[in-house]
Coordinates of C-alpha atoms in Angstrom, one line a residue:
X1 CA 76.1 -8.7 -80.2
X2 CA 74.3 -11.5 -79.6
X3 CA 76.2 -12.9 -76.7
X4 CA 75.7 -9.5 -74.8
X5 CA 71.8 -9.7 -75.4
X6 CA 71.6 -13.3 -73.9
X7 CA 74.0 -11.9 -70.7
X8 CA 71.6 -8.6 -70.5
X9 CA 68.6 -11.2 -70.1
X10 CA 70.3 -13.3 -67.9
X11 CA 71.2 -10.6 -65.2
X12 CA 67.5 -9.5 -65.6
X13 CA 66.6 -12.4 -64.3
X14 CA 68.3 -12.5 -61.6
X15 CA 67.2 -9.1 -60.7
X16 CA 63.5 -10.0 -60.8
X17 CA 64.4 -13.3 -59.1
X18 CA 66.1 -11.1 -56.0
X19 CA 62.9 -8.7 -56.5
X20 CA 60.9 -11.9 -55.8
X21 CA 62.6 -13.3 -53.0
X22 CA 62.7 -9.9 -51.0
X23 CA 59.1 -9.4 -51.5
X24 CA 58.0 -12.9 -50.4
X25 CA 57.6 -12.3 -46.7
X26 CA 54.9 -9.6 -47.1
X27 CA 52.7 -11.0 -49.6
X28 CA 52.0 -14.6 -47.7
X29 CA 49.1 -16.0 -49.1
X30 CA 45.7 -16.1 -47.0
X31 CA 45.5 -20.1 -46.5
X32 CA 49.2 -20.2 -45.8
X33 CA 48.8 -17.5 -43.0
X34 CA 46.1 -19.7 -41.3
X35 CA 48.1 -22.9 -41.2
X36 CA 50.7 -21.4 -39.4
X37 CA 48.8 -20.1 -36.6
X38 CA 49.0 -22.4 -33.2
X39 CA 46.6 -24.9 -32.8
X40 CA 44.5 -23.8 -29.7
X41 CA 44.0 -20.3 -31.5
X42 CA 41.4 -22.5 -34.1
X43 CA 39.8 -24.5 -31.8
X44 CA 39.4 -21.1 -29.2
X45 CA 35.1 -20.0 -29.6
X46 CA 34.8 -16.4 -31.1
X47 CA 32.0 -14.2 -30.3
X48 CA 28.7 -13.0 -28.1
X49 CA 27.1 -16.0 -28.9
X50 CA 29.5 -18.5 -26.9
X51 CA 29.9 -16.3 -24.2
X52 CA 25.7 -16.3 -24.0
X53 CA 25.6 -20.2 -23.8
X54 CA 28.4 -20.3 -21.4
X55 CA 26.5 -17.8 -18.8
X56 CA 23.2 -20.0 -19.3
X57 CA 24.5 -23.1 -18.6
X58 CA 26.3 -21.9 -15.0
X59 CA 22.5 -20.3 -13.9
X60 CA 21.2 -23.3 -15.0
X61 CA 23.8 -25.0 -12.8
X62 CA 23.5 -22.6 -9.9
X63 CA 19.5 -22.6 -10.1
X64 CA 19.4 -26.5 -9.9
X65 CA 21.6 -26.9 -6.9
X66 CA 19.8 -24.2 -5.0
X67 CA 16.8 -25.7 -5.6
X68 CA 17.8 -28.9 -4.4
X69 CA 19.4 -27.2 -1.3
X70 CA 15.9 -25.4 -0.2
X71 CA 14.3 -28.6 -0.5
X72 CA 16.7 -30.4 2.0
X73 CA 16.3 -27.4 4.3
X74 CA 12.4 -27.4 3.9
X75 CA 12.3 -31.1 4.7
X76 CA 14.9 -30.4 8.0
X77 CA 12.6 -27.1 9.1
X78 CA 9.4 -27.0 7.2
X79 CA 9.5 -23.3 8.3
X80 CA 11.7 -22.6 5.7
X81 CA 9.3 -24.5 3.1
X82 CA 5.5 -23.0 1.5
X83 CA 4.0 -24.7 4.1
X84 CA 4.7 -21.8 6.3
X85 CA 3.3 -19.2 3.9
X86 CA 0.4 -22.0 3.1
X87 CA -0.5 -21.6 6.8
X88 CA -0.6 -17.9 7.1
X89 CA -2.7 -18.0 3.7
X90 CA -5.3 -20.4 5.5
X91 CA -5.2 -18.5 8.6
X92 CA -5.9 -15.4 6.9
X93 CA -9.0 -16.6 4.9
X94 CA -10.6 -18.2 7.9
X95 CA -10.0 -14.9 10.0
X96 CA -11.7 -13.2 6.5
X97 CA -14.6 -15.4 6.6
X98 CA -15.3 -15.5 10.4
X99 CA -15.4 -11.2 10.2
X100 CA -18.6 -11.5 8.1
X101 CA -20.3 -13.0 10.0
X102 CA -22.9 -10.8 12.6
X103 CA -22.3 -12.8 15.6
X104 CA -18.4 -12.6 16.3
X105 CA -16.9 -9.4 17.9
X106 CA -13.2 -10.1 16.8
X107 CA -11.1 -12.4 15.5
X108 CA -7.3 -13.4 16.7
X109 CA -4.7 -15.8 15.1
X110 CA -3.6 -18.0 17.2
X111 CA -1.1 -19.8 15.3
X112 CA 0.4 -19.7 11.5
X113 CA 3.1 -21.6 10.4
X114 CA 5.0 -25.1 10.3
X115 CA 7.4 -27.1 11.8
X116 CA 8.9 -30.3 12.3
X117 CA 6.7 -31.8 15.1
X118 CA 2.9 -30.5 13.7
X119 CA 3.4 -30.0 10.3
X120 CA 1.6 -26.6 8.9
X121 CA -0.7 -25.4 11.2
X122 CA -3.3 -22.7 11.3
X123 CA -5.4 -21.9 14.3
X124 CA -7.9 -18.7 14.9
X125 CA -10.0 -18.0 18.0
X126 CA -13.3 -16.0 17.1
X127 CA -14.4 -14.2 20.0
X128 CA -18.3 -14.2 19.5
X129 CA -20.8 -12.1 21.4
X130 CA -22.6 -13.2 24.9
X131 CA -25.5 -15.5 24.1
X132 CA -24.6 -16.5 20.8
X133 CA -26.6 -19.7 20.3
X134 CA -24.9 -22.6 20.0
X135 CA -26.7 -23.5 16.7
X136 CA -25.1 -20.3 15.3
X137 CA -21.6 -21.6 16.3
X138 CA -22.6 -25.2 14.8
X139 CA -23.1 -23.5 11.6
X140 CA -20.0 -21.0 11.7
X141 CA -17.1 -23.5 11.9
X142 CA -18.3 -26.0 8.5
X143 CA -18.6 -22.5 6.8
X144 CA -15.0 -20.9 8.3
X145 CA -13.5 -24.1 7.3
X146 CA -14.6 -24.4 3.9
X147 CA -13.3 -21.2 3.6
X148 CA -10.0 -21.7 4.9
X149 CA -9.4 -25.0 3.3
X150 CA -10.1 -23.5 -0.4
X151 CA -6.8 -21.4 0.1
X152 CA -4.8 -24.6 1.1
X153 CA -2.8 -24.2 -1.6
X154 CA 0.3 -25.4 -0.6
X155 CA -0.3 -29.0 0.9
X156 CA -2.2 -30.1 3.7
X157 CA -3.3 -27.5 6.9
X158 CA -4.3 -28.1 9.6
X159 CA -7.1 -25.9 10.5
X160 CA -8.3 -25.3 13.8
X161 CA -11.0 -23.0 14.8
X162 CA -11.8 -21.6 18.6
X163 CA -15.1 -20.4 19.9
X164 CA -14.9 -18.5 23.1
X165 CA -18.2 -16.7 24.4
X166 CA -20.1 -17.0 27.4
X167 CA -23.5 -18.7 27.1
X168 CA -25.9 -18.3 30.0
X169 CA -23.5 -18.2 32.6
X170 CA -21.4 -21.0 31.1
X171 CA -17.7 -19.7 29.8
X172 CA -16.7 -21.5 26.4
X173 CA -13.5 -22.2 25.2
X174 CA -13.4 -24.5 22.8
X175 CA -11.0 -25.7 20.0
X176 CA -12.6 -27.5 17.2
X177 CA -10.5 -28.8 13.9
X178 CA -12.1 -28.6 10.5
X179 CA -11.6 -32.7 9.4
X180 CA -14.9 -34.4 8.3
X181 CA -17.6 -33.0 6.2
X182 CA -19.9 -30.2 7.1
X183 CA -22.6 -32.2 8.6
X184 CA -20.3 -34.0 10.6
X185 CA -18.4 -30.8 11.9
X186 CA -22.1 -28.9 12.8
X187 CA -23.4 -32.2 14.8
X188 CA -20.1 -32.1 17.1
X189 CA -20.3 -28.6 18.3
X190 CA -24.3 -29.1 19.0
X191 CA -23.1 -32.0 20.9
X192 CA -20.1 -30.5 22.5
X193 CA -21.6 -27.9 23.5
X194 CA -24.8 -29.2 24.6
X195 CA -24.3 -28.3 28.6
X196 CA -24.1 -25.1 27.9
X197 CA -26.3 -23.3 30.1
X198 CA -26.0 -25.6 32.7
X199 CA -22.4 -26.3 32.9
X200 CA -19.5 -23.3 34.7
X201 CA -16.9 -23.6 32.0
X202 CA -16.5 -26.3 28.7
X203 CA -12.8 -26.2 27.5
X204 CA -10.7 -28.1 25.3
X205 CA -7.1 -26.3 24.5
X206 CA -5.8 -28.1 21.9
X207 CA -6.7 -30.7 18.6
X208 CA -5.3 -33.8 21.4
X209 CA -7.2 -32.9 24.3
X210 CA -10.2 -33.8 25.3
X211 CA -13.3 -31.6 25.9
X212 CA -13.8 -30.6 29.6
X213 CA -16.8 -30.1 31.2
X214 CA -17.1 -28.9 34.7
X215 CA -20.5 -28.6 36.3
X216 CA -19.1 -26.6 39.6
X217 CA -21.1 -27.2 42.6
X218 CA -24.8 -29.0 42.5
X219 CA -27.2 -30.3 45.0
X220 CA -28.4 -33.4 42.1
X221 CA -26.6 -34.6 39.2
X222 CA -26.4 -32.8 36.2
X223 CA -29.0 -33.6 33.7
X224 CA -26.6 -33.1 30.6
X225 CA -24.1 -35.5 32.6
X226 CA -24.9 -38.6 30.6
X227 CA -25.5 -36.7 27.5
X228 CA -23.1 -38.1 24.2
X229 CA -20.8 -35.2 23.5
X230 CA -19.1 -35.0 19.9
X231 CA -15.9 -36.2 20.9
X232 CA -13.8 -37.9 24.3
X233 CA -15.0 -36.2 26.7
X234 CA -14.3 -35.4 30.6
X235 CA -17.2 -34.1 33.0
X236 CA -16.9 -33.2 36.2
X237 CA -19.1 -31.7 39.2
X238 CA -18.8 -31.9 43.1
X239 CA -22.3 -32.6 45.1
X240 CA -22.1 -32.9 49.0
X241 CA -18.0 -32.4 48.8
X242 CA -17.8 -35.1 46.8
X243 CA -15.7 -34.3 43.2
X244 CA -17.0 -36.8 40.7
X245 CA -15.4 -37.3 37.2
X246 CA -17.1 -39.3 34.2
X247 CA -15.2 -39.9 31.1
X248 CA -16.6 -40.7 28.5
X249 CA -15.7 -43.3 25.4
X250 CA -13.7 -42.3 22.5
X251 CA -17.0 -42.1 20.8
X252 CA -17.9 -39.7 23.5
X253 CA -20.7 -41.8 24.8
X254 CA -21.1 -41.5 29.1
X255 CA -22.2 -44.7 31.2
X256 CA -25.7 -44.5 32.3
X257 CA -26.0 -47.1 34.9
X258 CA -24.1 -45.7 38.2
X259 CA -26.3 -43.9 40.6
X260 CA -23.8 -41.1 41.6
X261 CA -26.2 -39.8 44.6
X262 CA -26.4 -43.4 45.9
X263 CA -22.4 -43.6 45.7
X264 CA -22.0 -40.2 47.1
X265 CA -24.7 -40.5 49.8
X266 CA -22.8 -43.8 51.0
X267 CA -19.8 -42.2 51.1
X268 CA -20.2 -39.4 52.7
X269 CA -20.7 -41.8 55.8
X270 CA -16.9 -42.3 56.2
X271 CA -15.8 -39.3 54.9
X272 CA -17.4 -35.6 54.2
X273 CA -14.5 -34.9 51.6
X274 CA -13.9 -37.2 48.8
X275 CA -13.4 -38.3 44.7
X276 CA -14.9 -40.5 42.5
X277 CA -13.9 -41.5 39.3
X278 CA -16.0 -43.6 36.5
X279 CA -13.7 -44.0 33.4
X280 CA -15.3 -46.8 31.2
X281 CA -16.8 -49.9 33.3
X282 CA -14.4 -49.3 36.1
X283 CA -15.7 -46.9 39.4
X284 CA -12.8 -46.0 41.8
X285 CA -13.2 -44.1 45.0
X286 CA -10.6 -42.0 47.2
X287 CA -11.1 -40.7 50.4
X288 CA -12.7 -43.3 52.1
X289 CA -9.8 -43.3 54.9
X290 CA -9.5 -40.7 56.8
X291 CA -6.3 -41.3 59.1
X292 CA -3.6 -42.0 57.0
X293 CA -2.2 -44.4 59.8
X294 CA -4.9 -46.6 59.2
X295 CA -5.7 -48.8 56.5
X296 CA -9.7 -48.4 54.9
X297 CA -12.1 -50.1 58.1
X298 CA -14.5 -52.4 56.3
X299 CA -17.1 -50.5 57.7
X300 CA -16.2 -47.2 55.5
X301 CA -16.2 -49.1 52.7
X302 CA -19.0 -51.3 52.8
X303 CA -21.7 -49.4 52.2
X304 CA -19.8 -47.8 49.1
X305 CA -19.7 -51.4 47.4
X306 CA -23.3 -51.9 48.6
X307 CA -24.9 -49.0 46.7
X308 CA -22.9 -50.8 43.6
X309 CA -23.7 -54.1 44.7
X310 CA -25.3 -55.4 41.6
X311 CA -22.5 -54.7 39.5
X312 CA -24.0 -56.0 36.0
X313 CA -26.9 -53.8 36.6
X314 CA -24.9 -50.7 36.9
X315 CA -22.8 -51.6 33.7
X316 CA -19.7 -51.9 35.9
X317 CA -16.5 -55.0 35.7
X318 CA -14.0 -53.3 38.6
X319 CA -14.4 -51.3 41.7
X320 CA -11.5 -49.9 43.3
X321 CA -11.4 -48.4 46.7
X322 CA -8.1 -46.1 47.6
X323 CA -6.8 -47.7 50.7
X324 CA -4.7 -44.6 51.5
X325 CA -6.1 -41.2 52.7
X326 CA -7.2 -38.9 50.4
X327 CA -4.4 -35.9 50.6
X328 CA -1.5 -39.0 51.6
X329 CA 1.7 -38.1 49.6
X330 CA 2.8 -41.4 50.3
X331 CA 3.6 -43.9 47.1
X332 CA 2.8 -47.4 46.7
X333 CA 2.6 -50.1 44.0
X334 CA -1.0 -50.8 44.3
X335 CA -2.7 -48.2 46.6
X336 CA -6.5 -50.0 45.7
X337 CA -8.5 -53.3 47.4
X338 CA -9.9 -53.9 44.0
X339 CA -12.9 -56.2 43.2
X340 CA -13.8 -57.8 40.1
X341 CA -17.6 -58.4 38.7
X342 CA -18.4 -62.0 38.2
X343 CA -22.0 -63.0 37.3
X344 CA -23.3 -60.0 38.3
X345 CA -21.4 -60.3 42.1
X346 CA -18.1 -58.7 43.6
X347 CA -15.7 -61.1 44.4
X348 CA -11.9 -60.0 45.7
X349 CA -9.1 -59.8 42.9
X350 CA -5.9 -59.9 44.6
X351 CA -4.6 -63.1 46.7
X352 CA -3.0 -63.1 50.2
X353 CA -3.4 -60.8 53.3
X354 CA -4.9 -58.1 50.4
X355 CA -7.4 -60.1 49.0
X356 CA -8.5 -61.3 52.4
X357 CA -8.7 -57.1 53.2
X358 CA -11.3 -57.2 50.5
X359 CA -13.6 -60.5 51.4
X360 CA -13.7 -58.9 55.1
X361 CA -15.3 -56.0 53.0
X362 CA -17.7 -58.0 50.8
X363 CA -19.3 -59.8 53.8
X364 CA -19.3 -56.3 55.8
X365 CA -21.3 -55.1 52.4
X366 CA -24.0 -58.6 52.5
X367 CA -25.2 -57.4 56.1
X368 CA -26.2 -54.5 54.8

């Protein structure tokens, strides 16, 4: 009896063993499940979050890089930059702040933008009405410009302002920029535009050139002629057929020394047509020769260096006389006999047959 109880156990083991080993597979424990898997599966991110910091991280990227490509295109075409959108916004407060004002018809932008050869630029032409003083215009342009220059937002602008109008018979059109204080900026367009009245046309087109001034036909010097103007200057006028052109000093200050009737009046005897030319200390005069076969007779040119002759008086150091006719289309190195002040006397500058041309000339000059 007791033998068959111990071999009934013994095969019940062995039933619950085989129970156990045929349930094993499907009852894996938890920690054992997770050691098995592949390695890459537990070191793969899970979940929104990740995927967020990933999409950051490539605007991020993206954002940086175009940034740093807009700024290498705005420093190869500053069109492409705010400079160009900084100009506009200039050009648009100055036009705002010139239409207030009572004594300009219209307004017109000129230029707005930037570029690679002037930078940003901003330039605006007020029309104003006929007669409009010119101490109206003084006090316009510090004013426009403040007002422009307060929207400069974007870097440096630069502002220029035109004034066209006609004033007693004289037409201006004239560009003035906005640098310097308002004191400064008022005093140069009172000084500018001090012919006015007097003068055909004043001009200047552009922040480079210089202001022009052109008298037209008179019977006597102008009296403004000599005046300082606010900035280089060019004036011109023609008296007896003569064209005469003074330039002035970067300062804009004029010589006032050289009698231009006296120089005229004496050439006229050679020639009815002619030019003269005072730029600085140095007087030069074309026209003097008539036949362009010929060179200039001593006694055309003689009394030309006469009414001159005391050259320190009349603030001068070089004379030149154009030894070709005046319309010649011919081309040489050195169309002048030139002469040189020296203790208040002309005396010849160049050597050789040329500089005996000019002594023939001097002592033509003493008998008179």
């Amino acid at each position: 009896m007791q033998g068959q109880e111990a071999i009934g156990r013994n095969e019940a083991d062995g039933t619950a063993t085989r129970a156990n080993d045929e349930t094993a597979p499907s009852e894996v424990p938890a920690e054992s499940a997770s050691v098995e898997q592949h390695p890459l599966k537990r070191s793969a991110p899970h979940g929104p979050g990740c995927f967020k910091l990933g999409c950051v991280t490539l605007v991020l990227l993206l954002v940086t890089v175009g940034g740093f490509l807009y700024i290498v295109a705005a420093g190869l075409d500053p069109s492409l930059g705010p400079g160009n959108a900084g100009a506009r916004s200039v050009a648009k407060a100055a036009v705002t702040s010139l239409s207030k004002n009572p004594s300009v018809e219209s307004t017109q932008v000129m230029q707005a933008g930037a570029n690679s050869n002037t930078g940003s630029v901003a330039e605006v032409k007020a029309h104003l009405k006929a007669d409009t003083p010119v101490d109206s215009a003084a006090d316009m342009l510090p004013s426009t410009c403040s007002a422009a220059q307060r929207n400069s937002v974007w870097g440096t602008v630069t502002v220029g302002i035109i004034f066209t109008w006609n004033m007693k018979g004289t037409e201006i059109d004239v560009y003035f920029n906005c640098r310097g204080p308002g004191s400064e900026l008022r005093t140069g367009v009172q000084h500018d535009l001090a012919p006015a009245g007097e003068a055909a046309t004043i001009m200047r087109n552009g922040d480079t050139s210089s202001l022009e001034v052109d008298y037209a036909d008179v019977t006597t010097p102008p009296s403004t002629l000599t005046a300082t103007s606010g900035s280089p200057t060019i004036k011109t006028f023609t008296m007896n057929g003569w064209k005469v052109t003074s330039t002035s000093n970067t300062e804009g200050q004029f010589p006032t020394t050289v009698s231009f009737e006296q120089v005229i009046t004496a050439a006229k005897q050679a020639s009815p047509t002619g030019t003269i030319d005072l730029n600085g200390t140095t007087l030069s005069v074309t026209g003097l020769v008539t036949d362009d076969t010929k060179d200039l007779a001593p006694e055309a040119a003689a009394p030309v260096v006469h009414a001159v002759a005391d050259c320190q008086s009349a603030g001068l150091t070089t004379l030149q006389l154009n030894n070709w006719a005046l319309n010649t289309t011919s081309s040489v190195a050195d169309p002048w006999l030139t002469f040189t002040c020296n203790n208040g006397t002309w005396t010849p500058q160049h050597d050789g047959s040329t500089g005996q041309d000019e002594a023939t000339i001097l002592n033509k000059a003493a008998e008179l």
